[in-house]
Coordinates of C-alpha atoms in Angstrom, one line a residue:
M9 CA 128.1 155.6 37.8
P10 CA 124.9 154.2 36.3
P11 CA 122.1 153.0 38.6
R12 CA 121.9 149.3 39.4
R13 CA 119.1 147.0 38.6
Y14 CA 118.7 146.4 42.4
P15 CA 120.8 147.3 45.5
T16 CA 122.3 144.6 47.6
V17 CA 121.7 144.5 51.4
R18 CA 125.1 146.1 52.2
Q19 CA 124.5 148.8 49.5
K20 CA 121.1 149.6 51.0
R21 CA 122.7 149.7 54.5
L22 CA 125.3 152.2 53.3
G23 CA 122.6 154.4 51.8
A24 CA 120.5 154.1 54.9
E25 CA 123.4 155.1 57.2
L26 CA 124.2 158.1 55.0
R27 CA 120.6 159.2 55.2
R28 CA 120.6 158.8 58.9
L29 CA 123.8 160.8 59.3
R30 CA 122.5 163.5 57.0
E31 CA 119.3 163.9 59.0
A32 CA 121.2 163.8 62.3
A33 CA 123.3 166.7 60.9
G34 CA 120.1 168.6 60.1
L35 CA 120.8 168.8 56.4
S36 CA 118.3 168.3 53.6
G37 CA 118.7 166.3 50.4
E38 CA 119.2 169.6 48.5
Q39 CA 122.0 170.7 50.8
A40 CA 123.7 167.3 50.5
A41 CA 123.5 167.7 46.7
E42 CA 125.1 171.2 46.9
I43 CA 128.0 169.6 48.8
L44 CA 128.7 167.1 46.0
E45 CA 127.6 169.6 43.3
C46 CA 125.1 167.1 41.9
S47 CA 121.4 166.7 41.6
K48 CA 119.1 165.9 44.5
G49 CA 118.1 162.8 42.5
K50 CA 121.7 161.4 42.8
I51 CA 121.6 161.9 46.6
S52 CA 118.3 160.0 46.6
R53 CA 119.8 157.1 44.5
I54 CA 122.8 156.9 46.8
E55 CA 120.6 156.8 49.9
T56 CA 118.5 154.0 48.4
G57 CA 121.5 152.0 47.3
M58 CA 120.6 152.4 43.6
S59 CA 123.8 154.3 42.8
G60 CA 127.3 153.9 44.2
I61 CA 129.4 156.6 45.7
R62 CA 133.1 157.4 45.1
A63 CA 135.5 157.7 48.0
A64 CA 136.0 161.4 47.5
E65 CA 132.2 162.0 47.5
L66 CA 131.8 159.9 50.6
K67 CA 134.6 161.7 52.4
A68 CA 133.0 165.1 51.5
L69 CA 129.6 164.0 52.9
L70 CA 131.0 162.6 56.1
Q71 CA 132.9 165.7 56.8
A72 CA 129.8 167.8 56.1
Y73 CA 127.9 165.6 58.5
D74 CA 130.5 166.0 61.2
V75 CA 131.2 162.3 61.4
D76 CA 134.5 161.8 63.3
D77 CA 134.1 158.1 64.4
S78 CA 137.0 156.5 62.6
E79 CA 135.6 153.0 62.9
L80 CA 132.3 154.1 61.3
V81 CA 134.1 156.0 58.6
E82 CA 136.2 152.9 57.7
A83 CA 133.1 150.7 57.7
L84 CA 131.2 153.0 55.4
T85 CA 134.3 153.4 53.1
E86 CA 134.6 149.6 52.8
M87 CA 130.9 149.3 52.0
A88 CA 131.4 151.9 49.2
R89 CA 134.4 149.9 47.9
E90 CA 132.3 146.7 47.8
G91 CA 129.7 148.4 45.7
R92 CA 132.3 149.0 43.0
R93 CA 134.0 145.7 43.2
R94 CA 133.1 142.6 41.2
N95 CA 133.0 139.3 43.1
W96 CA 132.4 135.7 42.3
W97 CA 128.7 135.9 42.8
N98 CA 128.4 138.5 40.0
Q99 CA 128.8 135.6 37.4
Y100 CA 125.4 134.3 38.6
E101 CA 123.4 137.5 38.3
S102 CA 121.8 136.6 35.0
V103 CA 120.6 133.2 36.2
L104 CA 119.9 133.5 39.9
P105 CA 117.5 135.8 41.8
P106 CA 118.8 139.1 43.4
G107 CA 118.6 137.6 46.9
F108 CA 121.5 135.3 46.0
A109 CA 123.9 138.2 45.7
D110 CA 122.6 139.6 49.0
L111 CA 123.3 136.4 50.9
A112 CA 126.6 135.6 49.2
E113 CA 127.9 139.1 49.9
L114 CA 126.9 139.0 53.5
E115 CA 128.4 135.5 54.1
A116 CA 131.7 136.5 52.5
K117 CA 132.2 139.3 55.1
A118 CA 130.6 137.6 58.1
L119 CA 132.4 136.9 61.4
S120 CA 129.5 134.5 62.4
L121 CA 126.5 132.8 60.8
H122 CA 123.8 131.5 63.2
S123 CA 120.8 129.7 61.7
W124 CA 117.5 128.2 62.8
E125 CA 115.8 125.8 60.4
T126 CA 112.4 124.1 60.7
V127 CA 112.0 122.1 57.5
L128 CA 115.1 122.1 55.3
V129 CA 118.8 121.5 55.9
P130 CA 120.6 124.9 55.8
G131 CA 122.0 125.7 52.4
L132 CA 125.6 125.8 53.6
L133 CA 125.2 122.2 54.8
Q134 CA 123.4 120.7 51.8
T135 CA 124.7 118.0 49.5
P136 CA 124.5 118.5 45.7
D137 CA 121.8 115.8 45.3
Y138 CA 119.7 117.3 48.1
M139 CA 120.0 120.7 46.4
R140 CA 118.9 119.3 43.1
V141 CA 115.7 117.9 44.6
L142 CA 114.8 121.3 46.2
F143 CA 115.6 123.3 43.0
R144 CA 113.6 120.9 40.8
R145 CA 110.6 121.2 43.1
G146 CA 110.8 125.0 43.3
R147 CA 109.4 125.4 39.8
I148 CA 107.3 123.3 37.4
E149 CA 109.8 121.4 35.2
P150 CA 112.7 123.9 35.4
P151 CA 115.4 123.6 32.7
E152 CA 118.2 121.3 33.8
D153 CA 120.8 123.9 33.1
E154 CA 119.0 126.3 35.4
V155 CA 119.0 123.7 38.2
E156 CA 122.7 123.1 37.7
A157 CA 123.4 126.8 37.9
H158 CA 121.6 126.9 41.2
V159 CA 123.7 124.0 42.4
R160 CA 127.0 125.6 41.3
G161 CA 126.0 128.8 43.0
R162 CA 125.2 127.2 46.3
M163 CA 128.3 125.0 46.2
H164 CA 130.3 128.2 45.6
R165 CA 128.6 129.7 48.7
Q166 CA 129.8 126.8 50.7
H167 CA 133.4 127.9 50.2
V168 CA 132.8 130.2 53.2
M169 CA 132.9 127.0 55.3
H170 CA 136.5 126.4 54.4
G171 CA 138.1 129.9 54.5
G172 CA 141.0 129.1 56.8
D173 CA 141.6 131.9 59.3
A174 CA 138.7 133.8 57.7
T175 CA 136.1 131.1 58.3
P176 CA 133.2 132.5 60.3
D177 CA 131.8 130.9 63.4
L178 CA 128.9 128.7 62.3
W179 CA 126.1 127.6 64.6
F180 CA 123.0 125.7 63.4
V181 CA 119.9 124.7 65.3
L182 CA 117.7 122.3 63.4
Y183 CA 114.2 121.3 64.4
E184 CA 113.9 117.5 64.4
A185 CA 111.5 117.6 61.5
V186 CA 114.5 118.5 59.2
L187 CA 116.0 115.0 59.9
H188 CA 112.8 113.1 59.1
A189 CA 111.9 114.7 55.8
R190 CA 112.2 112.5 52.7
F191 CA 113.5 114.9 50.1
G192 CA 114.8 112.8 47.2
G193 CA 114.1 109.5 48.9
L194 CA 115.9 107.4 51.5
G195 CA 119.3 107.4 49.8
V196 CA 119.6 111.1 49.3
M197 CA 118.4 111.8 52.8
R198 CA 120.7 109.3 54.4
E199 CA 123.8 110.8 52.6
Q200 CA 122.6 114.3 53.6
L201 CA 122.4 113.3 57.2
L202 CA 125.8 111.7 57.2
H203 CA 127.1 114.8 55.6
L204 CA 125.8 116.8 58.6
T205 CA 127.7 114.6 60.9
R206 CA 130.9 115.1 58.9
M207 CA 130.5 118.9 58.8
A208 CA 129.8 119.0 62.6
Q209 CA 133.4 117.7 63.2
H210 CA 134.9 121.0 62.1
D211 CA 136.0 123.2 65.0
H212 CA 134.1 126.2 63.7
V213 CA 130.8 124.4 63.3
T214 CA 128.3 123.8 66.0
L215 CA 125.2 121.7 65.2
Q216 CA 122.2 121.2 67.6
V217 CA 118.8 119.5 67.1
L218 CA 115.6 120.7 68.8
P219 CA 113.6 117.5 69.4
Y220 CA 109.9 117.0 68.9
T221 CA 109.6 116.5 72.7
T222 CA 110.4 120.1 73.5
D223 CA 107.3 121.5 75.2
S224 CA 107.5 125.0 73.6
H225 CA 110.1 127.1 71.9
R226 CA 110.6 130.5 70.3
G227 CA 111.1 129.4 66.7
V228 CA 107.5 128.7 65.7
N229 CA 107.3 131.7 63.3
G230 CA 109.8 130.1 60.9
P231 CA 113.4 129.9 60.0
F232 CA 115.9 132.7 60.2
G233 CA 119.6 133.4 60.1
I234 CA 121.8 136.0 61.8
V235 CA 124.8 137.3 60.0
G236 CA 127.4 138.8 62.4
M237 CA 129.4 141.4 60.6
P238 CA 132.8 142.9 61.5
D239 CA 131.4 146.4 61.6
T240 CA 129.9 147.4 65.0
G241 CA 126.1 147.6 64.8
M242 CA 125.9 146.2 61.2
D243 CA 124.6 142.7 61.9
V244 CA 121.8 141.5 59.6
V245 CA 118.9 139.0 60.1
R246 CA 117.6 137.0 57.2
A247 CA 114.1 135.8 57.8
E248 CA 112.4 133.4 55.4
T249 CA 109.0 134.1 53.9
A250 CA 106.8 132.0 51.6
L251 CA 108.2 133.6 48.4
S252 CA 111.4 135.4 49.4
S253 CA 113.8 136.4 52.1
L254 CA 113.4 139.5 54.3
Y255 CA 116.5 141.2 55.5
V256 CA 116.2 142.9 58.9
Q257 CA 118.7 145.6 59.9
D258 CA 116.9 147.6 62.6
H259 CA 119.1 147.3 65.7
A260 CA 116.2 146.5 68.1
Q261 CA 114.8 143.8 65.9
V262 CA 118.2 142.2 65.3
A263 CA 118.7 142.1 69.1
A264 CA 115.3 140.4 69.4
Y265 CA 116.3 137.7 66.9
K266 CA 119.6 137.2 68.7
L267 CA 117.8 136.6 72.0
M268 CA 115.4 134.2 70.2
F269 CA 118.4 132.2 68.8
D270 CA 120.0 132.1 72.3
Q271 CA 116.7 130.7 73.7
L272 CA 116.5 128.1 70.9
R273 CA 120.0 126.7 71.5
A274 CA 119.5 126.7 75.2
V275 CA 116.6 124.2 74.9
A276 CA 118.0 122.2 72.0
L277 CA 120.0 119.0 72.5
G278 CA 123.7 119.5 73.0
P279 CA 126.1 118.9 70.1
G280 CA 127.0 115.3 71.2
P281 CA 123.4 114.1 71.7
S282 CA 122.4 115.9 68.5
L283 CA 125.0 114.0 66.5
K284 CA 123.8 110.7 68.0
L285 CA 120.2 111.5 67.0
I286 CA 121.3 112.4 63.4
R287 CA 123.3 109.2 63.1
D288 CA 120.4 107.1 64.5
V289 CA 117.9 108.6 62.0
A290 CA 120.5 108.0 59.2
E291 CA 120.9 104.4 60.2
G292 CA 117.1 103.9 59.9
L293 CA 117.3 105.1 56.3
R294 CA 119.5 102.3 55.1
V295 CA 118.3 101.0 51.7

């Protein structure tokens, strides 16, 4: 199987788990290569996520590593299958950045999506016009077809909001500044805020606002999202930086982000008062 241009988050996680299990078994990369009768370089590419691994190869390694946890074996096997499977986001690989595939893949498998936002409406809750404003301002005079590709990709991501029984639990905490921004003018922002109120009516969506008047809070270091995965211990945090997204998978760090999110929603307005605030701000934007 040829190396990929870049590994997705789940592919990197699979590789990292295989490396951890190999080291726990006291085996070197050379010894793992002997098990598969391959080069050490292939083991390195598997463990960095740059090459996939076939089911028979995975089974051989896990047996050699004395892995008998059936849930872990199934989780790793499913990750390996995903690495070989084409999904809807693959059609956007040539026009959207690598991080798009990472996020779409995680969301498609998630049991829960929890998000803290400080400036922008979360992508899953954005209207197309709001998206266009953001994408056009992201670069100097981007081609219109590129902008529309970004919009289509994000709209496709939003299908996770309507997945029936497979729909994840969605919980958003927004800093009040998100409501008072003027991206695209009064009309675009008013429709965006009204869209928030409509989305919040869904049983699987919880929306809270952290008001300006809150004395102090734990979200001062920027927005982040927590993706709760069905595989035990496989949750991922997506932290926003100035130029990209950072994916955190270390168990202790993920636990720290979960505690931070719990503290944020504890001091935010409840869902009812939050919706009233959003409606009040939207009413003030009438044109």
